[in-house]
Short mmCIF file of C-alpha atoms and ligand atoms in Angstrom, two decimals:
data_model
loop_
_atom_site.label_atom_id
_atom_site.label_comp_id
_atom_site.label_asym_id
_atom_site.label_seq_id
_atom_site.Cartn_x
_atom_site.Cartn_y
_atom_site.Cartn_z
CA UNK A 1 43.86 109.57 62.63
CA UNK A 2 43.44 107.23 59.42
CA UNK A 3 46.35 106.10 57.94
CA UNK A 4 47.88 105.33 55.64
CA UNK A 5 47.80 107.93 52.52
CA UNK A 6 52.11 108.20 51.25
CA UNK A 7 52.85 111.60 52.18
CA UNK A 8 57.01 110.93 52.28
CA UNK A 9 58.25 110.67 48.28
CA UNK A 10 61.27 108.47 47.85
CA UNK A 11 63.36 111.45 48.12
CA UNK A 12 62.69 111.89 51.82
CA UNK A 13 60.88 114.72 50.93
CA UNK A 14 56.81 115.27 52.41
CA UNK A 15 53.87 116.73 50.51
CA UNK A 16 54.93 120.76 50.75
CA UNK A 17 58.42 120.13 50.11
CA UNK A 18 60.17 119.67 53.38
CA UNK A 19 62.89 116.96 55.31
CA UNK A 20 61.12 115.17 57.93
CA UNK A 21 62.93 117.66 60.49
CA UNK A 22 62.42 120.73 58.93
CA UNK A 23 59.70 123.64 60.27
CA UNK A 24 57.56 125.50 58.24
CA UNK A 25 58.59 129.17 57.60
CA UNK A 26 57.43 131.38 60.75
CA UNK A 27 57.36 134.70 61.04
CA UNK A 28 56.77 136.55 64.36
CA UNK A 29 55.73 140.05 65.30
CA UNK A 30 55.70 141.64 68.62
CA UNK A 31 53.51 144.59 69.68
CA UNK A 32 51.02 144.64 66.59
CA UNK A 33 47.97 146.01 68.66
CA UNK A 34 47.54 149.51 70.35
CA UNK A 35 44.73 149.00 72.84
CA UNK A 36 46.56 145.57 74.51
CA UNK A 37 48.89 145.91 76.97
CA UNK A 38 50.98 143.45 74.56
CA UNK A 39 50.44 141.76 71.62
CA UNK A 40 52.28 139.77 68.98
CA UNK A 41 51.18 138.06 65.60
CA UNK A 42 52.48 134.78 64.49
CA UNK A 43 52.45 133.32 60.25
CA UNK A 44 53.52 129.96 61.09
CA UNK A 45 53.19 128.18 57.53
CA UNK A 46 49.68 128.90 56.45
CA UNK A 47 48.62 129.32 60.32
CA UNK A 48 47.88 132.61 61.14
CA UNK A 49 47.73 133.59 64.87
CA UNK A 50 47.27 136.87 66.48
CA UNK A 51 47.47 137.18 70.47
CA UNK A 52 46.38 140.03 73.21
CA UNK A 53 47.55 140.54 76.55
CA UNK A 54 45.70 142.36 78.87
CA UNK A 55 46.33 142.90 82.99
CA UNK A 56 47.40 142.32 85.53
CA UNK A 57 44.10 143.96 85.79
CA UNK A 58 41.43 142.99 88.62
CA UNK A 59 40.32 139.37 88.63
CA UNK A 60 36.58 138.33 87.39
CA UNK A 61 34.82 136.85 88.10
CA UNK A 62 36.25 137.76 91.52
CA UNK A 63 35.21 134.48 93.51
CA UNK A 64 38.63 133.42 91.31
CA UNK A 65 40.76 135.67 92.91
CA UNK A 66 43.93 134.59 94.40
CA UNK A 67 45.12 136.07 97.20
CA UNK A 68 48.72 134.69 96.83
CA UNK A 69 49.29 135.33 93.12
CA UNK A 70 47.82 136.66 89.90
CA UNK A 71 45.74 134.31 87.70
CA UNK A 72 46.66 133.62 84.02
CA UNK A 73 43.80 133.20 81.97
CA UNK A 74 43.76 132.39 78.33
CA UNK A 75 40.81 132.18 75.80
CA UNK A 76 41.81 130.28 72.29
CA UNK A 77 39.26 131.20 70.10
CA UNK A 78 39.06 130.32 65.89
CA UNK A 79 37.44 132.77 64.12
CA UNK A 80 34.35 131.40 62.05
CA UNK A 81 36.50 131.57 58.49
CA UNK A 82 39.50 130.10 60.05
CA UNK A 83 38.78 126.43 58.77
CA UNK A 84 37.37 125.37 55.50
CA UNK A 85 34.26 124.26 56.99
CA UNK A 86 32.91 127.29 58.67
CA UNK A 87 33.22 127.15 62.86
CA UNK A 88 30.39 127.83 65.23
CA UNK A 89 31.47 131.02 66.76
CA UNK A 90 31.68 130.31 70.62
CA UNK A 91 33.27 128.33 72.83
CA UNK A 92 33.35 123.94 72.19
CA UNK A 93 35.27 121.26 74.10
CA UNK A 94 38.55 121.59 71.88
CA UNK A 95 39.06 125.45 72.53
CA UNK A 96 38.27 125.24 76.12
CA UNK A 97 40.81 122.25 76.24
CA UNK A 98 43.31 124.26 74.41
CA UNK A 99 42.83 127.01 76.60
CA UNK A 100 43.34 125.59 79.98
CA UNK A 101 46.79 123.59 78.36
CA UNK A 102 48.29 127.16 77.19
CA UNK A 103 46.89 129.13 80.78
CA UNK A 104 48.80 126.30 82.76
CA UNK A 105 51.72 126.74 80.47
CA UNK A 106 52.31 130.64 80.72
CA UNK A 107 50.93 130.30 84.54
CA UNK A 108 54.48 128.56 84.85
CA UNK A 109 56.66 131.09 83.13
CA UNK A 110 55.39 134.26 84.43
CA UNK A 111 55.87 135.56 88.28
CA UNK A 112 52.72 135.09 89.46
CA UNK A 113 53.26 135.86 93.19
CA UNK A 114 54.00 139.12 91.84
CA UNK A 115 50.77 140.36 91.12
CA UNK A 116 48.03 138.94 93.88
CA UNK A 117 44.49 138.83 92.82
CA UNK A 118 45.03 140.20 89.67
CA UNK A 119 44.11 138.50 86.38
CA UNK A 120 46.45 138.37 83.05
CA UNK A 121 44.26 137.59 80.48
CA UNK A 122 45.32 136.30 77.39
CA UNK A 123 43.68 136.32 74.09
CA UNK A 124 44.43 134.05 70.63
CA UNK A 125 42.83 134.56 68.33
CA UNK A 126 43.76 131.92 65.30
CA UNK A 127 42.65 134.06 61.84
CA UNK A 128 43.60 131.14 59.99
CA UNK A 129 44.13 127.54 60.63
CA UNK A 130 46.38 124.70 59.05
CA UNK A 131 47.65 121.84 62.08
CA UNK A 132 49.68 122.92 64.83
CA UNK A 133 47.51 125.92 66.06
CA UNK A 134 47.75 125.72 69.70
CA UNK A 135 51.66 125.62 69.48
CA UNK A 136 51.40 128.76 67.29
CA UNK A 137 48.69 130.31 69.83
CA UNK A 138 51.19 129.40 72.81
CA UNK A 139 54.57 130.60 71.11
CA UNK A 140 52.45 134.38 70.30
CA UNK A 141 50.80 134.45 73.34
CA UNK A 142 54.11 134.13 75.38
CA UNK A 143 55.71 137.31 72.88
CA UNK A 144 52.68 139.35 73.71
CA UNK A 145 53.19 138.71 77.39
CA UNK A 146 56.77 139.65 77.06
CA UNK A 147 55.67 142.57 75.31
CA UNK A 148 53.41 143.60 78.35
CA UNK A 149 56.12 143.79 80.27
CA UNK A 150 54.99 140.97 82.46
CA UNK A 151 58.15 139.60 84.48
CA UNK A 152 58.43 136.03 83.38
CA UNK A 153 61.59 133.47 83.95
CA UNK A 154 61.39 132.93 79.72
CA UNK A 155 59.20 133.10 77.16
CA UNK A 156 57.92 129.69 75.61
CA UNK A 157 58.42 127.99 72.61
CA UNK A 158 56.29 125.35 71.18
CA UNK A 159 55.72 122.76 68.57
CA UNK A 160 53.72 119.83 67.53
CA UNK A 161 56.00 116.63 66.07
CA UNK A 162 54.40 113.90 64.64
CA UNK A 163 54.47 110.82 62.98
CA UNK A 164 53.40 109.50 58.90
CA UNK A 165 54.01 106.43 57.15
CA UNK A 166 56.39 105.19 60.43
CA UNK A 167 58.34 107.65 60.05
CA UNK A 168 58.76 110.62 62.70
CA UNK A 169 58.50 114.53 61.34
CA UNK A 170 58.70 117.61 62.59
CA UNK A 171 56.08 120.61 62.59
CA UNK A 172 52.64 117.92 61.26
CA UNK A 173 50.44 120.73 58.58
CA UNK A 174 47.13 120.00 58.13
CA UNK A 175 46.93 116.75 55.92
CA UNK A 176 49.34 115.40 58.00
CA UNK A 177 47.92 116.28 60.72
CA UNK A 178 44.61 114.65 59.37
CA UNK A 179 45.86 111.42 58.02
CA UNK A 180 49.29 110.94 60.14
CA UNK A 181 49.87 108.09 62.92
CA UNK A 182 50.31 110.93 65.59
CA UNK A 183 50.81 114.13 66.53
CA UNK A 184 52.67 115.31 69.96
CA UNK A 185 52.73 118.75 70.52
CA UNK A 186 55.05 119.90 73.29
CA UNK A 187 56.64 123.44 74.62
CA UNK A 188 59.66 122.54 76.00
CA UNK A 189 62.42 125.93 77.44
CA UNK A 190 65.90 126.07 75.94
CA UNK A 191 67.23 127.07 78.98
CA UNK A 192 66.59 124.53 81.25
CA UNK A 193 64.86 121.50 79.07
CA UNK A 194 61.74 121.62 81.52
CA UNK A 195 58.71 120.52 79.91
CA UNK A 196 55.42 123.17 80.04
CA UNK A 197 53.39 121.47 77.30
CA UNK A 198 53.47 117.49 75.92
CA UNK A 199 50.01 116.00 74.79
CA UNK A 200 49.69 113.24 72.16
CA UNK A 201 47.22 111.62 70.03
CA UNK A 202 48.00 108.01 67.81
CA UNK A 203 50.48 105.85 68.76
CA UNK A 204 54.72 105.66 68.65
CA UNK A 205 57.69 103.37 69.96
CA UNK A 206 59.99 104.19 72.57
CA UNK A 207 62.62 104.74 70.01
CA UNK A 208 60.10 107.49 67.51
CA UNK A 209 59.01 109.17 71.11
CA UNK A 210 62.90 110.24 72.16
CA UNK A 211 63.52 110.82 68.03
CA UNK A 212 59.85 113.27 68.35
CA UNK A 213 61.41 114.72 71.58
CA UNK A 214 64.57 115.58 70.05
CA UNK A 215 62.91 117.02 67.18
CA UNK A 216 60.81 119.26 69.42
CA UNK A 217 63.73 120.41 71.55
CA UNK A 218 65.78 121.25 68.53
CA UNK A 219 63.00 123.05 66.65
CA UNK A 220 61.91 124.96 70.15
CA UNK A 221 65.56 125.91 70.10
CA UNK A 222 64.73 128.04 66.65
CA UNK A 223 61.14 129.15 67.39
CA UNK A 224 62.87 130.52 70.23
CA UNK A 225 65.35 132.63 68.91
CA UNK A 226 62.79 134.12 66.20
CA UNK A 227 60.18 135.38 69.43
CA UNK A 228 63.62 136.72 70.92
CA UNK A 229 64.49 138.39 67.54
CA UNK A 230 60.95 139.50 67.01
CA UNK A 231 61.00 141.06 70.94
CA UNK A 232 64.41 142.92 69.52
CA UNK A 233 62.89 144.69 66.32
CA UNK A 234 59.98 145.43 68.18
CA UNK A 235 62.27 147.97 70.91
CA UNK A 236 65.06 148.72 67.89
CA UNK A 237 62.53 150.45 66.00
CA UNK A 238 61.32 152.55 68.79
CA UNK A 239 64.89 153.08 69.73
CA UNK A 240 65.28 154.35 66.36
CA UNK A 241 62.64 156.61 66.53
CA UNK A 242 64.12 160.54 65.12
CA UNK A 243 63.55 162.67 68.82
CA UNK A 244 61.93 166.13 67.98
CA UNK A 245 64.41 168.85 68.80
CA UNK A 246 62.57 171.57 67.61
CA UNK A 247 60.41 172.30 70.61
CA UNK A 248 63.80 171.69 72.99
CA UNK A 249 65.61 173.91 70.40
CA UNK A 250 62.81 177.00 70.78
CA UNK A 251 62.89 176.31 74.65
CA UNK A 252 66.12 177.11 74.41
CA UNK A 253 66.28 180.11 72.21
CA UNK A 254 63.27 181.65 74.92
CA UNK A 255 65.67 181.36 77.65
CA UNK A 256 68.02 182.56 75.80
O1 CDP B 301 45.54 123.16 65.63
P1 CDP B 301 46.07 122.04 66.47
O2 CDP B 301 46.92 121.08 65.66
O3 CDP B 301 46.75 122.51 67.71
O4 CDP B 301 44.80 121.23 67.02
P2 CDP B 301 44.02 119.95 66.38
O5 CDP B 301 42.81 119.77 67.22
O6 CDP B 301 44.97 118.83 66.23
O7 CDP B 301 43.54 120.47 64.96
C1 CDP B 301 44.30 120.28 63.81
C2 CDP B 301 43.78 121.15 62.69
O8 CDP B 301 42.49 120.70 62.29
C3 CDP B 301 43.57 122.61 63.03
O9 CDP B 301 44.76 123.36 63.06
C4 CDP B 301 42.66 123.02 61.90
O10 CDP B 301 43.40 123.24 60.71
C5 CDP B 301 41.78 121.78 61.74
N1 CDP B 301 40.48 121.96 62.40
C6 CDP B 301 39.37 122.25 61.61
O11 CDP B 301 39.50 122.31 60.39
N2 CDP B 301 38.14 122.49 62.20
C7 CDP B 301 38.01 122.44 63.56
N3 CDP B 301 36.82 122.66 64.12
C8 CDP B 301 39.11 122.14 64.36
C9 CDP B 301 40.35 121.91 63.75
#
């Protein structure tokens, strides 16, 4: 983190337009792929995030198995045009870092005693990549597990505050990101306040910290009413689904 480019205008206002509180747009999707057992797809801003649930299936490599309860196991991966550099395919020290945050994260939320030496493994896949990926990856992946119907005490929202020219904002894209003070991405549950998720990079006060926190609670407040909503439209439409009655009606008309 290099500082100190102005990316707050005298308005308030940062370089795409938004308050220092205010999210990106984000759009989510539940149940976008047929062969996973649930899916969801996330447009956070210019993020792009797609994530695949498969299991509780049998554990491998098996020496991992857990007798006691399933094991959650998540693979962030960025695709090789994701960044405007082009990425090495294959695993490096950031994705396997981002993996084992998000895997202890969802290991949290979902009943893991349930399902003894299975695995749930859990795919993201970011398509395209602008600051705040893993929050995207974590807020999908926990849709997709809800759309497995994997029994979970809530589904997790998640977001990365930050801080540029000493002042704190909400939701860091990528030149912020790049040329901010810091960025503190957390998950934290509406329900109950507990934190799953708080890492930070750069440096803040006492004072910016519980202003970031607050930011991060309020914003997980919204992300999580949009993977609720997109959980919602995902069932309403096959709720709405027109039933076939013509082969009940001809049943009928057989038996007479
Ligand atoms: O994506 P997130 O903010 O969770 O993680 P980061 O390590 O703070 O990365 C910030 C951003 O840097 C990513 O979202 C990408 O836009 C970019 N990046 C990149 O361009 N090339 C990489 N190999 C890694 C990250």
């Amino acid at each position: 983190m290099e500082s100190e480019a102005k990316m707050i205008d005298e308005s308030g206002l940062r370089i795409d337009g938004r308050r220092v509180d205010e999210l990106r747009p984000i759009r989510i999707e539940a149940g976008v792929l047929k062969r996973a057992d649930g899916s969801a797809y996330v447009e956070w801003g210019k993020n792009k995030v797609l994530a695949a649930v498969y299991g509780p299936r049998e554990c491998h490599p098996r020496h991992l198995q857990n007798p006691a309860k399933a094991l959650v196991q998540c693979k962030y991966n960025m695709i090789a045009f994701s960044v405007t550099d082009r990425k090495r395919p294959g695993p490096d020290r950031r994705s396997v870092e981002i993996s084992k945050i998000i895997s202890e994260a969802l290991e949290y939320v979902v009943f893991t005693e349930n399902f003894p030496r299975t695995s749930i493994d859990v795919y993201i896949e970011i398509l395209q990549a602008n600051a705040g990926t893993r929050c995207a990856g974590l807020t999908a992946a926990s849709v997709a597990l809800a759309d497995a119907g994997i029994p979970m005490k809530d589904m997790v929202p998640s977001v990365a505050v930050g801080k540029i020219n000493d002042q704190v904002v909400l939701d860091l894209c990528k030149e912020e990101d790049n040329y901010g003070q810091a960025d503190l991405p957390v998950a934290i549950l509406p329900r109950t306040g507990e934190v799953l998720l708080m890492q930070m990079d750069g440096h803040m006060t006492i004072d910016e910290f519980n202003r970031a926190v607050e930011y991060g609670v309020g914003a997980c407040e919204k992300i999580y009413a949009l993977q609720k909503d997109a959980l919602r439209r995902r069932y309403a439409i096959e709720e709405a689904e027109p039933i076939d009655e013509e082969p009940r009606r001809e049943r009928a008309e057989m038996e007479g």
